[in-house]
Coordinates of C-alpha atoms in Angstrom, one line a residue:
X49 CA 0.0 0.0 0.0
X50 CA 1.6 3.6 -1.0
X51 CA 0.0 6.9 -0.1
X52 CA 0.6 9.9 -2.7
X53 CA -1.0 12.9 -0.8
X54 CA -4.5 12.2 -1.4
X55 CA -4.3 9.2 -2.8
X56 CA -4.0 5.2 -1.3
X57 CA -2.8 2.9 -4.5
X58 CA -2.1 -0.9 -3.7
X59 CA 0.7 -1.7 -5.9
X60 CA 3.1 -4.9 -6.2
X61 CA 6.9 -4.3 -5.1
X62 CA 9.6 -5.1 -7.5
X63 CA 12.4 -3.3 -9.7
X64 CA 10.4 -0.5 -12.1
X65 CA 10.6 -2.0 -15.3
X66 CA 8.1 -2.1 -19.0
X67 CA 7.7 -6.0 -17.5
X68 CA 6.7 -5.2 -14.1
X69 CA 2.9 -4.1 -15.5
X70 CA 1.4 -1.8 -12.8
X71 CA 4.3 0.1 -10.4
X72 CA 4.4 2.8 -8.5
X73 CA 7.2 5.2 -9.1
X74 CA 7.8 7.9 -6.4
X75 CA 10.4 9.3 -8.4
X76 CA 7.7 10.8 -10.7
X77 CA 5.6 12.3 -7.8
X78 CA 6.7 15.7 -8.7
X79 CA 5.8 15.0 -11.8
X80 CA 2.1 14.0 -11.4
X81 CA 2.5 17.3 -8.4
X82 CA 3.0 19.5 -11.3
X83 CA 0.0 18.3 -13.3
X84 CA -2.4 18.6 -10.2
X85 CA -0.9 22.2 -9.8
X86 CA -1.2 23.3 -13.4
X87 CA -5.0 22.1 -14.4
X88 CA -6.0 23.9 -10.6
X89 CA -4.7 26.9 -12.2
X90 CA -5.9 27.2 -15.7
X91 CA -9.6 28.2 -15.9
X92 CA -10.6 25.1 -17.7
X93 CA -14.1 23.6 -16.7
X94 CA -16.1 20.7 -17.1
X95 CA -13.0 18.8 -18.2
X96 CA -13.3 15.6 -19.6
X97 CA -9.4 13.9 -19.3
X98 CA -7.9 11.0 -20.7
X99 CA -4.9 9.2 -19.1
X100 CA -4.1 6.2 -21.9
X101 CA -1.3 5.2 -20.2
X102 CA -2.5 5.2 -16.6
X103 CA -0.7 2.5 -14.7
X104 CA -1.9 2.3 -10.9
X105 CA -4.0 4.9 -11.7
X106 CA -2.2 7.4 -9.1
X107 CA -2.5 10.7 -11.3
X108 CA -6.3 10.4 -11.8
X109 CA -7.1 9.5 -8.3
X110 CA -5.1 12.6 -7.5
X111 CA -7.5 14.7 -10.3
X112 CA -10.5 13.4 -8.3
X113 CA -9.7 14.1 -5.0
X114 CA -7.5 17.6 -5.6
X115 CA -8.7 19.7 -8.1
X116 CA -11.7 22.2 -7.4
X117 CA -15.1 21.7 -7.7
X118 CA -16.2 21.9 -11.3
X119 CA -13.3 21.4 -13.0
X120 CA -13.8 17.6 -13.5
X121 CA -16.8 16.3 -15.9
X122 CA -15.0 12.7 -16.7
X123 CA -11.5 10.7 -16.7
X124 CA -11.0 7.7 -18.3
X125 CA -8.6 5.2 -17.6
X126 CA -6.8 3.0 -19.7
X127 CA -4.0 0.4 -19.3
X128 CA -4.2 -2.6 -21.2
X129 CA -2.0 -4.4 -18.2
X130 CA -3.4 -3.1 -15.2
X131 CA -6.9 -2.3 -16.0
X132 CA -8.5 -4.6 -12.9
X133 CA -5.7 -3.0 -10.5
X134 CA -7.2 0.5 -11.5
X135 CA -10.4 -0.8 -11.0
X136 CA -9.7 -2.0 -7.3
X137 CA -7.6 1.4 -6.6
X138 CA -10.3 3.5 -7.5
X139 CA -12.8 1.4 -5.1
X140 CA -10.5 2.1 -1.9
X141 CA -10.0 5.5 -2.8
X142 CA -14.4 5.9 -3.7
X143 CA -13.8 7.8 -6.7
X144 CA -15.6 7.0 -10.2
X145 CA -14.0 6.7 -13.4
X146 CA -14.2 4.7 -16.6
X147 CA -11.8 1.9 -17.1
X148 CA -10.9 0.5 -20.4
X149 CA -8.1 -2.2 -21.0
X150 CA -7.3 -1.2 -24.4
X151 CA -4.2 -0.3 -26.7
X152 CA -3.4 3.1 -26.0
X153 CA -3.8 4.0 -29.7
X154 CA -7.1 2.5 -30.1
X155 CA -8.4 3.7 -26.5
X156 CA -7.8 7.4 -27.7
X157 CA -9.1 6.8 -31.5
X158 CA -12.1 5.2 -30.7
X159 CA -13.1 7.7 -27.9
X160 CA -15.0 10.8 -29.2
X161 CA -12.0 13.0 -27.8
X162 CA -10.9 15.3 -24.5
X163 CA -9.9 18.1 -23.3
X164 CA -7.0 17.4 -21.5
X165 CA -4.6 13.9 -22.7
X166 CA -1.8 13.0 -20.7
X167 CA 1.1 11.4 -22.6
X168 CA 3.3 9.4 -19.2
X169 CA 5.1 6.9 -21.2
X170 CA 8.3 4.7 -20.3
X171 CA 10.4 5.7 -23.2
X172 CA 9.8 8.1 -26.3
X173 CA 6.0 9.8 -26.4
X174 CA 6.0 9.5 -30.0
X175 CA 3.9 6.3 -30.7
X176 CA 1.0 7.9 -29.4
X177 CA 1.4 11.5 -30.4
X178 CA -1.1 10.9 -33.7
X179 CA -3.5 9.3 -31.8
X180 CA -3.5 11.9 -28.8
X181 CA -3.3 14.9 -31.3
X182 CA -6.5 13.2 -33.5
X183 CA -8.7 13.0 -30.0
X184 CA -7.6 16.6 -28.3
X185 CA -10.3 19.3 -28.6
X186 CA -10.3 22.7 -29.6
X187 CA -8.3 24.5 -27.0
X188 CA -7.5 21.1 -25.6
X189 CA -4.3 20.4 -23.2
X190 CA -2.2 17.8 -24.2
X191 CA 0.7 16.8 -21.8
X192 CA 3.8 14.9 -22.8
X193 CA 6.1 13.2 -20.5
X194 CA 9.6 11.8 -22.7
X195 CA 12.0 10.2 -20.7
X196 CA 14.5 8.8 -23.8
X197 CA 17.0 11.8 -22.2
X198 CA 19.3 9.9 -24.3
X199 CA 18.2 10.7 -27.4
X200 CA 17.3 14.2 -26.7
X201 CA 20.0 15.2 -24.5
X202 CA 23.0 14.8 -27.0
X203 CA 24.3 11.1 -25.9
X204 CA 22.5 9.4 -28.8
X205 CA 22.7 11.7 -31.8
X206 CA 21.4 9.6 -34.7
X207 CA 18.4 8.8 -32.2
X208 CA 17.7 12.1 -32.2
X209 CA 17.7 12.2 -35.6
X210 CA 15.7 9.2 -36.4
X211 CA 12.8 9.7 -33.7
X212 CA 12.8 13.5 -33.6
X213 CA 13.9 15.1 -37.1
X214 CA 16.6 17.4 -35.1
X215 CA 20.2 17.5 -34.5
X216 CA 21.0 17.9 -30.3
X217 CA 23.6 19.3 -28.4
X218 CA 25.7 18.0 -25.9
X219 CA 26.6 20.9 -23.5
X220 CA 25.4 23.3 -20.6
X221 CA 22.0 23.9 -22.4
X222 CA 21.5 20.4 -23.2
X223 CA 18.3 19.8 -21.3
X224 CA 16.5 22.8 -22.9
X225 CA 17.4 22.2 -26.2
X226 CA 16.2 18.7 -25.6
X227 CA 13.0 19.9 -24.8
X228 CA 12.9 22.4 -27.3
X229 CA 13.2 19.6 -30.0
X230 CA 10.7 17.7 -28.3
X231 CA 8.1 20.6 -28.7
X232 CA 8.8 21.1 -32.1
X233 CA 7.8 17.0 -32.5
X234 CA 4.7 17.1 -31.1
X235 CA 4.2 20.8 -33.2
X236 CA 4.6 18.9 -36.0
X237 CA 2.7 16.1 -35.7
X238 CA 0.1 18.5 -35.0
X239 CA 0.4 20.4 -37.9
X240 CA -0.6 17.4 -39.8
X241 CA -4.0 17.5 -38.7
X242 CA -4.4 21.3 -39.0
X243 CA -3.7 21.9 -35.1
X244 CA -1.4 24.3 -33.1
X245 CA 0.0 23.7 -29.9
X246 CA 1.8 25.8 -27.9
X247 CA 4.0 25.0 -24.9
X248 CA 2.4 26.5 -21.5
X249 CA 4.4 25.3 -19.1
X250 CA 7.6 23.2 -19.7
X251 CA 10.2 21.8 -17.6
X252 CA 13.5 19.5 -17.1
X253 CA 13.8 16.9 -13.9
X254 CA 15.7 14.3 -12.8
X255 CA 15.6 11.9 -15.7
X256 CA 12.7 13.1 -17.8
X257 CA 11.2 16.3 -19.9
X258 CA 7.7 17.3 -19.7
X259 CA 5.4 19.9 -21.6
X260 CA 2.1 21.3 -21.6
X261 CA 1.3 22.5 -24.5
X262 CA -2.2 24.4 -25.3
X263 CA -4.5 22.9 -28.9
X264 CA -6.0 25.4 -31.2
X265 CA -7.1 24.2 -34.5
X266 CA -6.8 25.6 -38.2
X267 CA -4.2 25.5 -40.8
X268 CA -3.1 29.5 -40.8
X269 CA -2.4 28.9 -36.8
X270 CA -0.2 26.1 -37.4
X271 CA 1.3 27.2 -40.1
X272 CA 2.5 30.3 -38.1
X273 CA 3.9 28.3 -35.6
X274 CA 5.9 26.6 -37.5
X275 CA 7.9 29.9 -38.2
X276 CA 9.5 29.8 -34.9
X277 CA 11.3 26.7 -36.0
X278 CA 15.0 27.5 -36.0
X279 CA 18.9 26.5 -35.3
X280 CA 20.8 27.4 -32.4
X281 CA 24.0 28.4 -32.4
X282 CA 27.0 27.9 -29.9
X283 CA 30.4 28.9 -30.2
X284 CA 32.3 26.5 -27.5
X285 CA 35.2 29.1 -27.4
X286 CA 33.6 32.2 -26.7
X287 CA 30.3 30.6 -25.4
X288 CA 28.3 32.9 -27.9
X289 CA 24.8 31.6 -29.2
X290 CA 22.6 32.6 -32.3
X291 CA 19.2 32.2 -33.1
X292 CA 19.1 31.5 -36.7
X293 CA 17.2 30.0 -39.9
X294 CA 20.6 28.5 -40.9
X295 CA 22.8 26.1 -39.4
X296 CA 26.0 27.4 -40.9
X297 CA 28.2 29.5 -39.2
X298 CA 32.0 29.5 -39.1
X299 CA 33.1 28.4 -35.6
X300 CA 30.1 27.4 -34.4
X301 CA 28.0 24.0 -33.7
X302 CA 24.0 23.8 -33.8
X303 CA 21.0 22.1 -32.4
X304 CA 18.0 21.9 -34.3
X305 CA 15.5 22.3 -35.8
X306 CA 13.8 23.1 -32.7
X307 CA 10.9 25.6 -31.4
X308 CA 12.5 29.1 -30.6
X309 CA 9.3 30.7 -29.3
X310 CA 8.5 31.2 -25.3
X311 CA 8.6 27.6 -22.9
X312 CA 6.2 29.0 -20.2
X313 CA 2.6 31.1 -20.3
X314 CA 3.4 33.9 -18.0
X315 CA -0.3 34.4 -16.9
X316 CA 0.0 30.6 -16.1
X317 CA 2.7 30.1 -14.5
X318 CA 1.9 33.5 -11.8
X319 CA -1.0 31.4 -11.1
X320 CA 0.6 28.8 -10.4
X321 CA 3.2 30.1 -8.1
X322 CA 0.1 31.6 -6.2
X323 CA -1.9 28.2 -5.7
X324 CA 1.8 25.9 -4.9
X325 CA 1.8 25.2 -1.5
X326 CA 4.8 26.4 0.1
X327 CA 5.2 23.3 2.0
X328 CA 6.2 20.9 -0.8
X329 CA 9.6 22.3 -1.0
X330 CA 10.1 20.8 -4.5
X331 CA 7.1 21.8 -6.4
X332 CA 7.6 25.3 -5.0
X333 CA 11.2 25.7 -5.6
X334 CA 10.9 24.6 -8.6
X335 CA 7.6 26.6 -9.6
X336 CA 9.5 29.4 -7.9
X337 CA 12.9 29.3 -10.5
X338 CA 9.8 28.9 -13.4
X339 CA 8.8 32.0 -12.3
X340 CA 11.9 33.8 -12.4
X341 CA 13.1 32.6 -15.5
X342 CA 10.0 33.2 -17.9
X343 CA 10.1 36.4 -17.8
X344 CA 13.1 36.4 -19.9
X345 CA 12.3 36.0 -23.4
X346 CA 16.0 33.9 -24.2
X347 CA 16.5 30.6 -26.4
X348 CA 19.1 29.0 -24.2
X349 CA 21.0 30.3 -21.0
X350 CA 24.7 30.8 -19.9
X351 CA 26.9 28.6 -17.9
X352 CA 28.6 31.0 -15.6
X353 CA 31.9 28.5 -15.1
X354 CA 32.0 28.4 -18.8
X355 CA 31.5 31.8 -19.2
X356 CA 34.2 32.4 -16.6
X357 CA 36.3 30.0 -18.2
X358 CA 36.5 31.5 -21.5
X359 CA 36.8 35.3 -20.1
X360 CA 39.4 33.9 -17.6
X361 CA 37.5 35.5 -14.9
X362 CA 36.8 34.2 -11.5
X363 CA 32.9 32.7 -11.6
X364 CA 30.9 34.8 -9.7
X365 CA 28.1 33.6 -7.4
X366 CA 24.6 33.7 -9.3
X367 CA 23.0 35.8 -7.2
X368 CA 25.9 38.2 -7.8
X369 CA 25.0 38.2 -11.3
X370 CA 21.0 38.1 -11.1
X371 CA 19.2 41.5 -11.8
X372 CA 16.6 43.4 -13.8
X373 CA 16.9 41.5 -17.2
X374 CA 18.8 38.2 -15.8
X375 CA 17.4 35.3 -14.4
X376 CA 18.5 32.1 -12.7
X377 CA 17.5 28.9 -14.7
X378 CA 15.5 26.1 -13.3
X379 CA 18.0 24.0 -15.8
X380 CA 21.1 24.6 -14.2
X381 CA 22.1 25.7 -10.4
X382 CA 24.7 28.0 -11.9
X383 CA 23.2 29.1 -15.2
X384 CA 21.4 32.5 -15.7
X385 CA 19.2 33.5 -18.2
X386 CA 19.2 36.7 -19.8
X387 CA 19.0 38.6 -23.5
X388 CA 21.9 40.5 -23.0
X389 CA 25.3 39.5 -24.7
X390 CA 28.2 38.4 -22.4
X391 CA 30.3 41.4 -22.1
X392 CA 27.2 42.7 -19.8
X393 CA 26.9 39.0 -17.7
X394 CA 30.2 39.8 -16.1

């Protein structure tokens, strides 16, 4: 028996694994904190949800019993392995929900479609992205957990290449490029079916990426989107980074494509500071940083022992550095954000 704030699950112990069939990973708590946190805050109604990967059934029991009065119409379940256990752990915690057994896929393409499908899977989101995209309503939220870091992050290039049509990088900025790539993915997928999405909240922990990205339909809005698709470039001498259409440039190395345009809703994530409870030290730290950092408008972010490494100045402690216009990053301890060029970091 396990107890998640609100929620009692009865899980089987053993070694997390695709094998193991229904687990419980605390690991991912922040994780399912964060999605709790974020549909309290946006002033969706009514929702009807869809978890078609839902394992112990944790996250949706956490829906039930957390979010505000009216924001719930429906969630639907669906594990084709642990179906019954869902069943039983929505019994001891007396919440209602449909429970389907089914193929992800075929779960979300023979439903009629929701407003809010989350994407948890072990691996690479990308075999359900279609189906998730085909069933997410106008205005629809669709999150996307991707934990293939590998891939994404730099250490398997040509995976990156095959799975997500981009080049990474391998340095300080790794884990936001990764996730940059990863929006640009699930941006294109839904631009096959005449849909834009646009990140709302995005964020890099532990040993996974996660986005939130908002649905709105019709070919001129995705069309648009897809002009903040560009390279990054990085000079590993003189740490200097471009946005650009191009990957070209003497001296430098690129990631990309990738999306270029804004990680975080600002109106959302203010929200969302304001309903964390101050208490859970790691939603609300990390909420916090969030915070900080969106309101710099900034395609990657500098590594302050790089930077001082390639001025041949001694690094200076962030909060030495952080003022109006820089920002600390909640992708690195000692990185700060900022549109200024480096001779005005330090």
């Amino acid at each position: 028996m396990v107890t998640e704030e609100s929620a009692e699950i009865d899980v089987p112990s053993g070694k997390i694994s695709k094998q193991l069939g229904v687990f419980y990973n605390p690991v991912m708590k922040l994780n399912r904190d964060v999605s709790v946190l974020l549909l309290d805050s946006v002033p969706d109604k009514d929702m009807q949800i869809a978890l078609p990967l839902a394992g112990s059934g944790v996250r949706g029991i956490r829906f039930f019993k957390e979010l505000k009065k009216g924001k719930i119409k429906s969630i639907a379940f669906n594990d084709y392995k642990t179906s019954e256990s869902i069943k039983k752990n929505l019994e001891m915690n007396r919440v209602k929900g449909e429970v389907f057994g089914k193929d992800a896929n075929m779960f979300l393409l023979e439903s009629r479609g929701f407003d809010y499908i989350d994407i948890d899977p072990f691996g690479s989101p990308n075999p359900f992205l279609d189906s998730a995209i085909v069933r997410l309503a106008r205005n629809g939220i669709l999150a996307v957990t991707a934990t293939d870091t590998a891939a994404l992050a730099g250490s398997s290039p040509l995976a990156c290449r095959r799975k997500y049509w981009a080049k990474p990088l391998r340095n300080e900025f790794m884990h936001e490029t990764a996730i940059r790539i990863l929006i640009r993915k699930v941006q294109l997928v839904g631009a096959e079916h005449e849909k834009s999405l646009r990140p709302i909240f995005s964020y890099s922990k532990d040993h996974y990426y996660r986005v939130f990205l908002r649905a709105e339909k019709g070919r001129k809005k995705a069309d648009e989107l897809l002009k903040e698709h560009a390279y990054l470039l990085w000079n590993r001498k003189t740490q200097e980074r471009k946005v650009s259409e191009h990957n070209c440039l003497k001296g430098f190395d690129y990631a990309g494509p990738m999306w270029v345009g804004g990680l975080w809703d600002k109106k959302l994530v203010k929200a969302m500071l304001k309903n964390s409870d101050k208490d859970n030290k790691k939603l609300f730290g990390l909420v916090s940083l969030i915070s900080e950092e969106s309101e710099i408008d900034a395609v990657g972010f500098y590594d302050l022992h790089r930077l001082s490494q390639a001025k041949k100045k001694p690094i200076p402690k962030v909060e030495d550095v952080v003022r109006k216009g820089v920002s600390r990053t909640h992708f690195l301890g000692w990185g700060v954000r900022t549109r200024n060029s480096i001779n005005k970091i330090m």
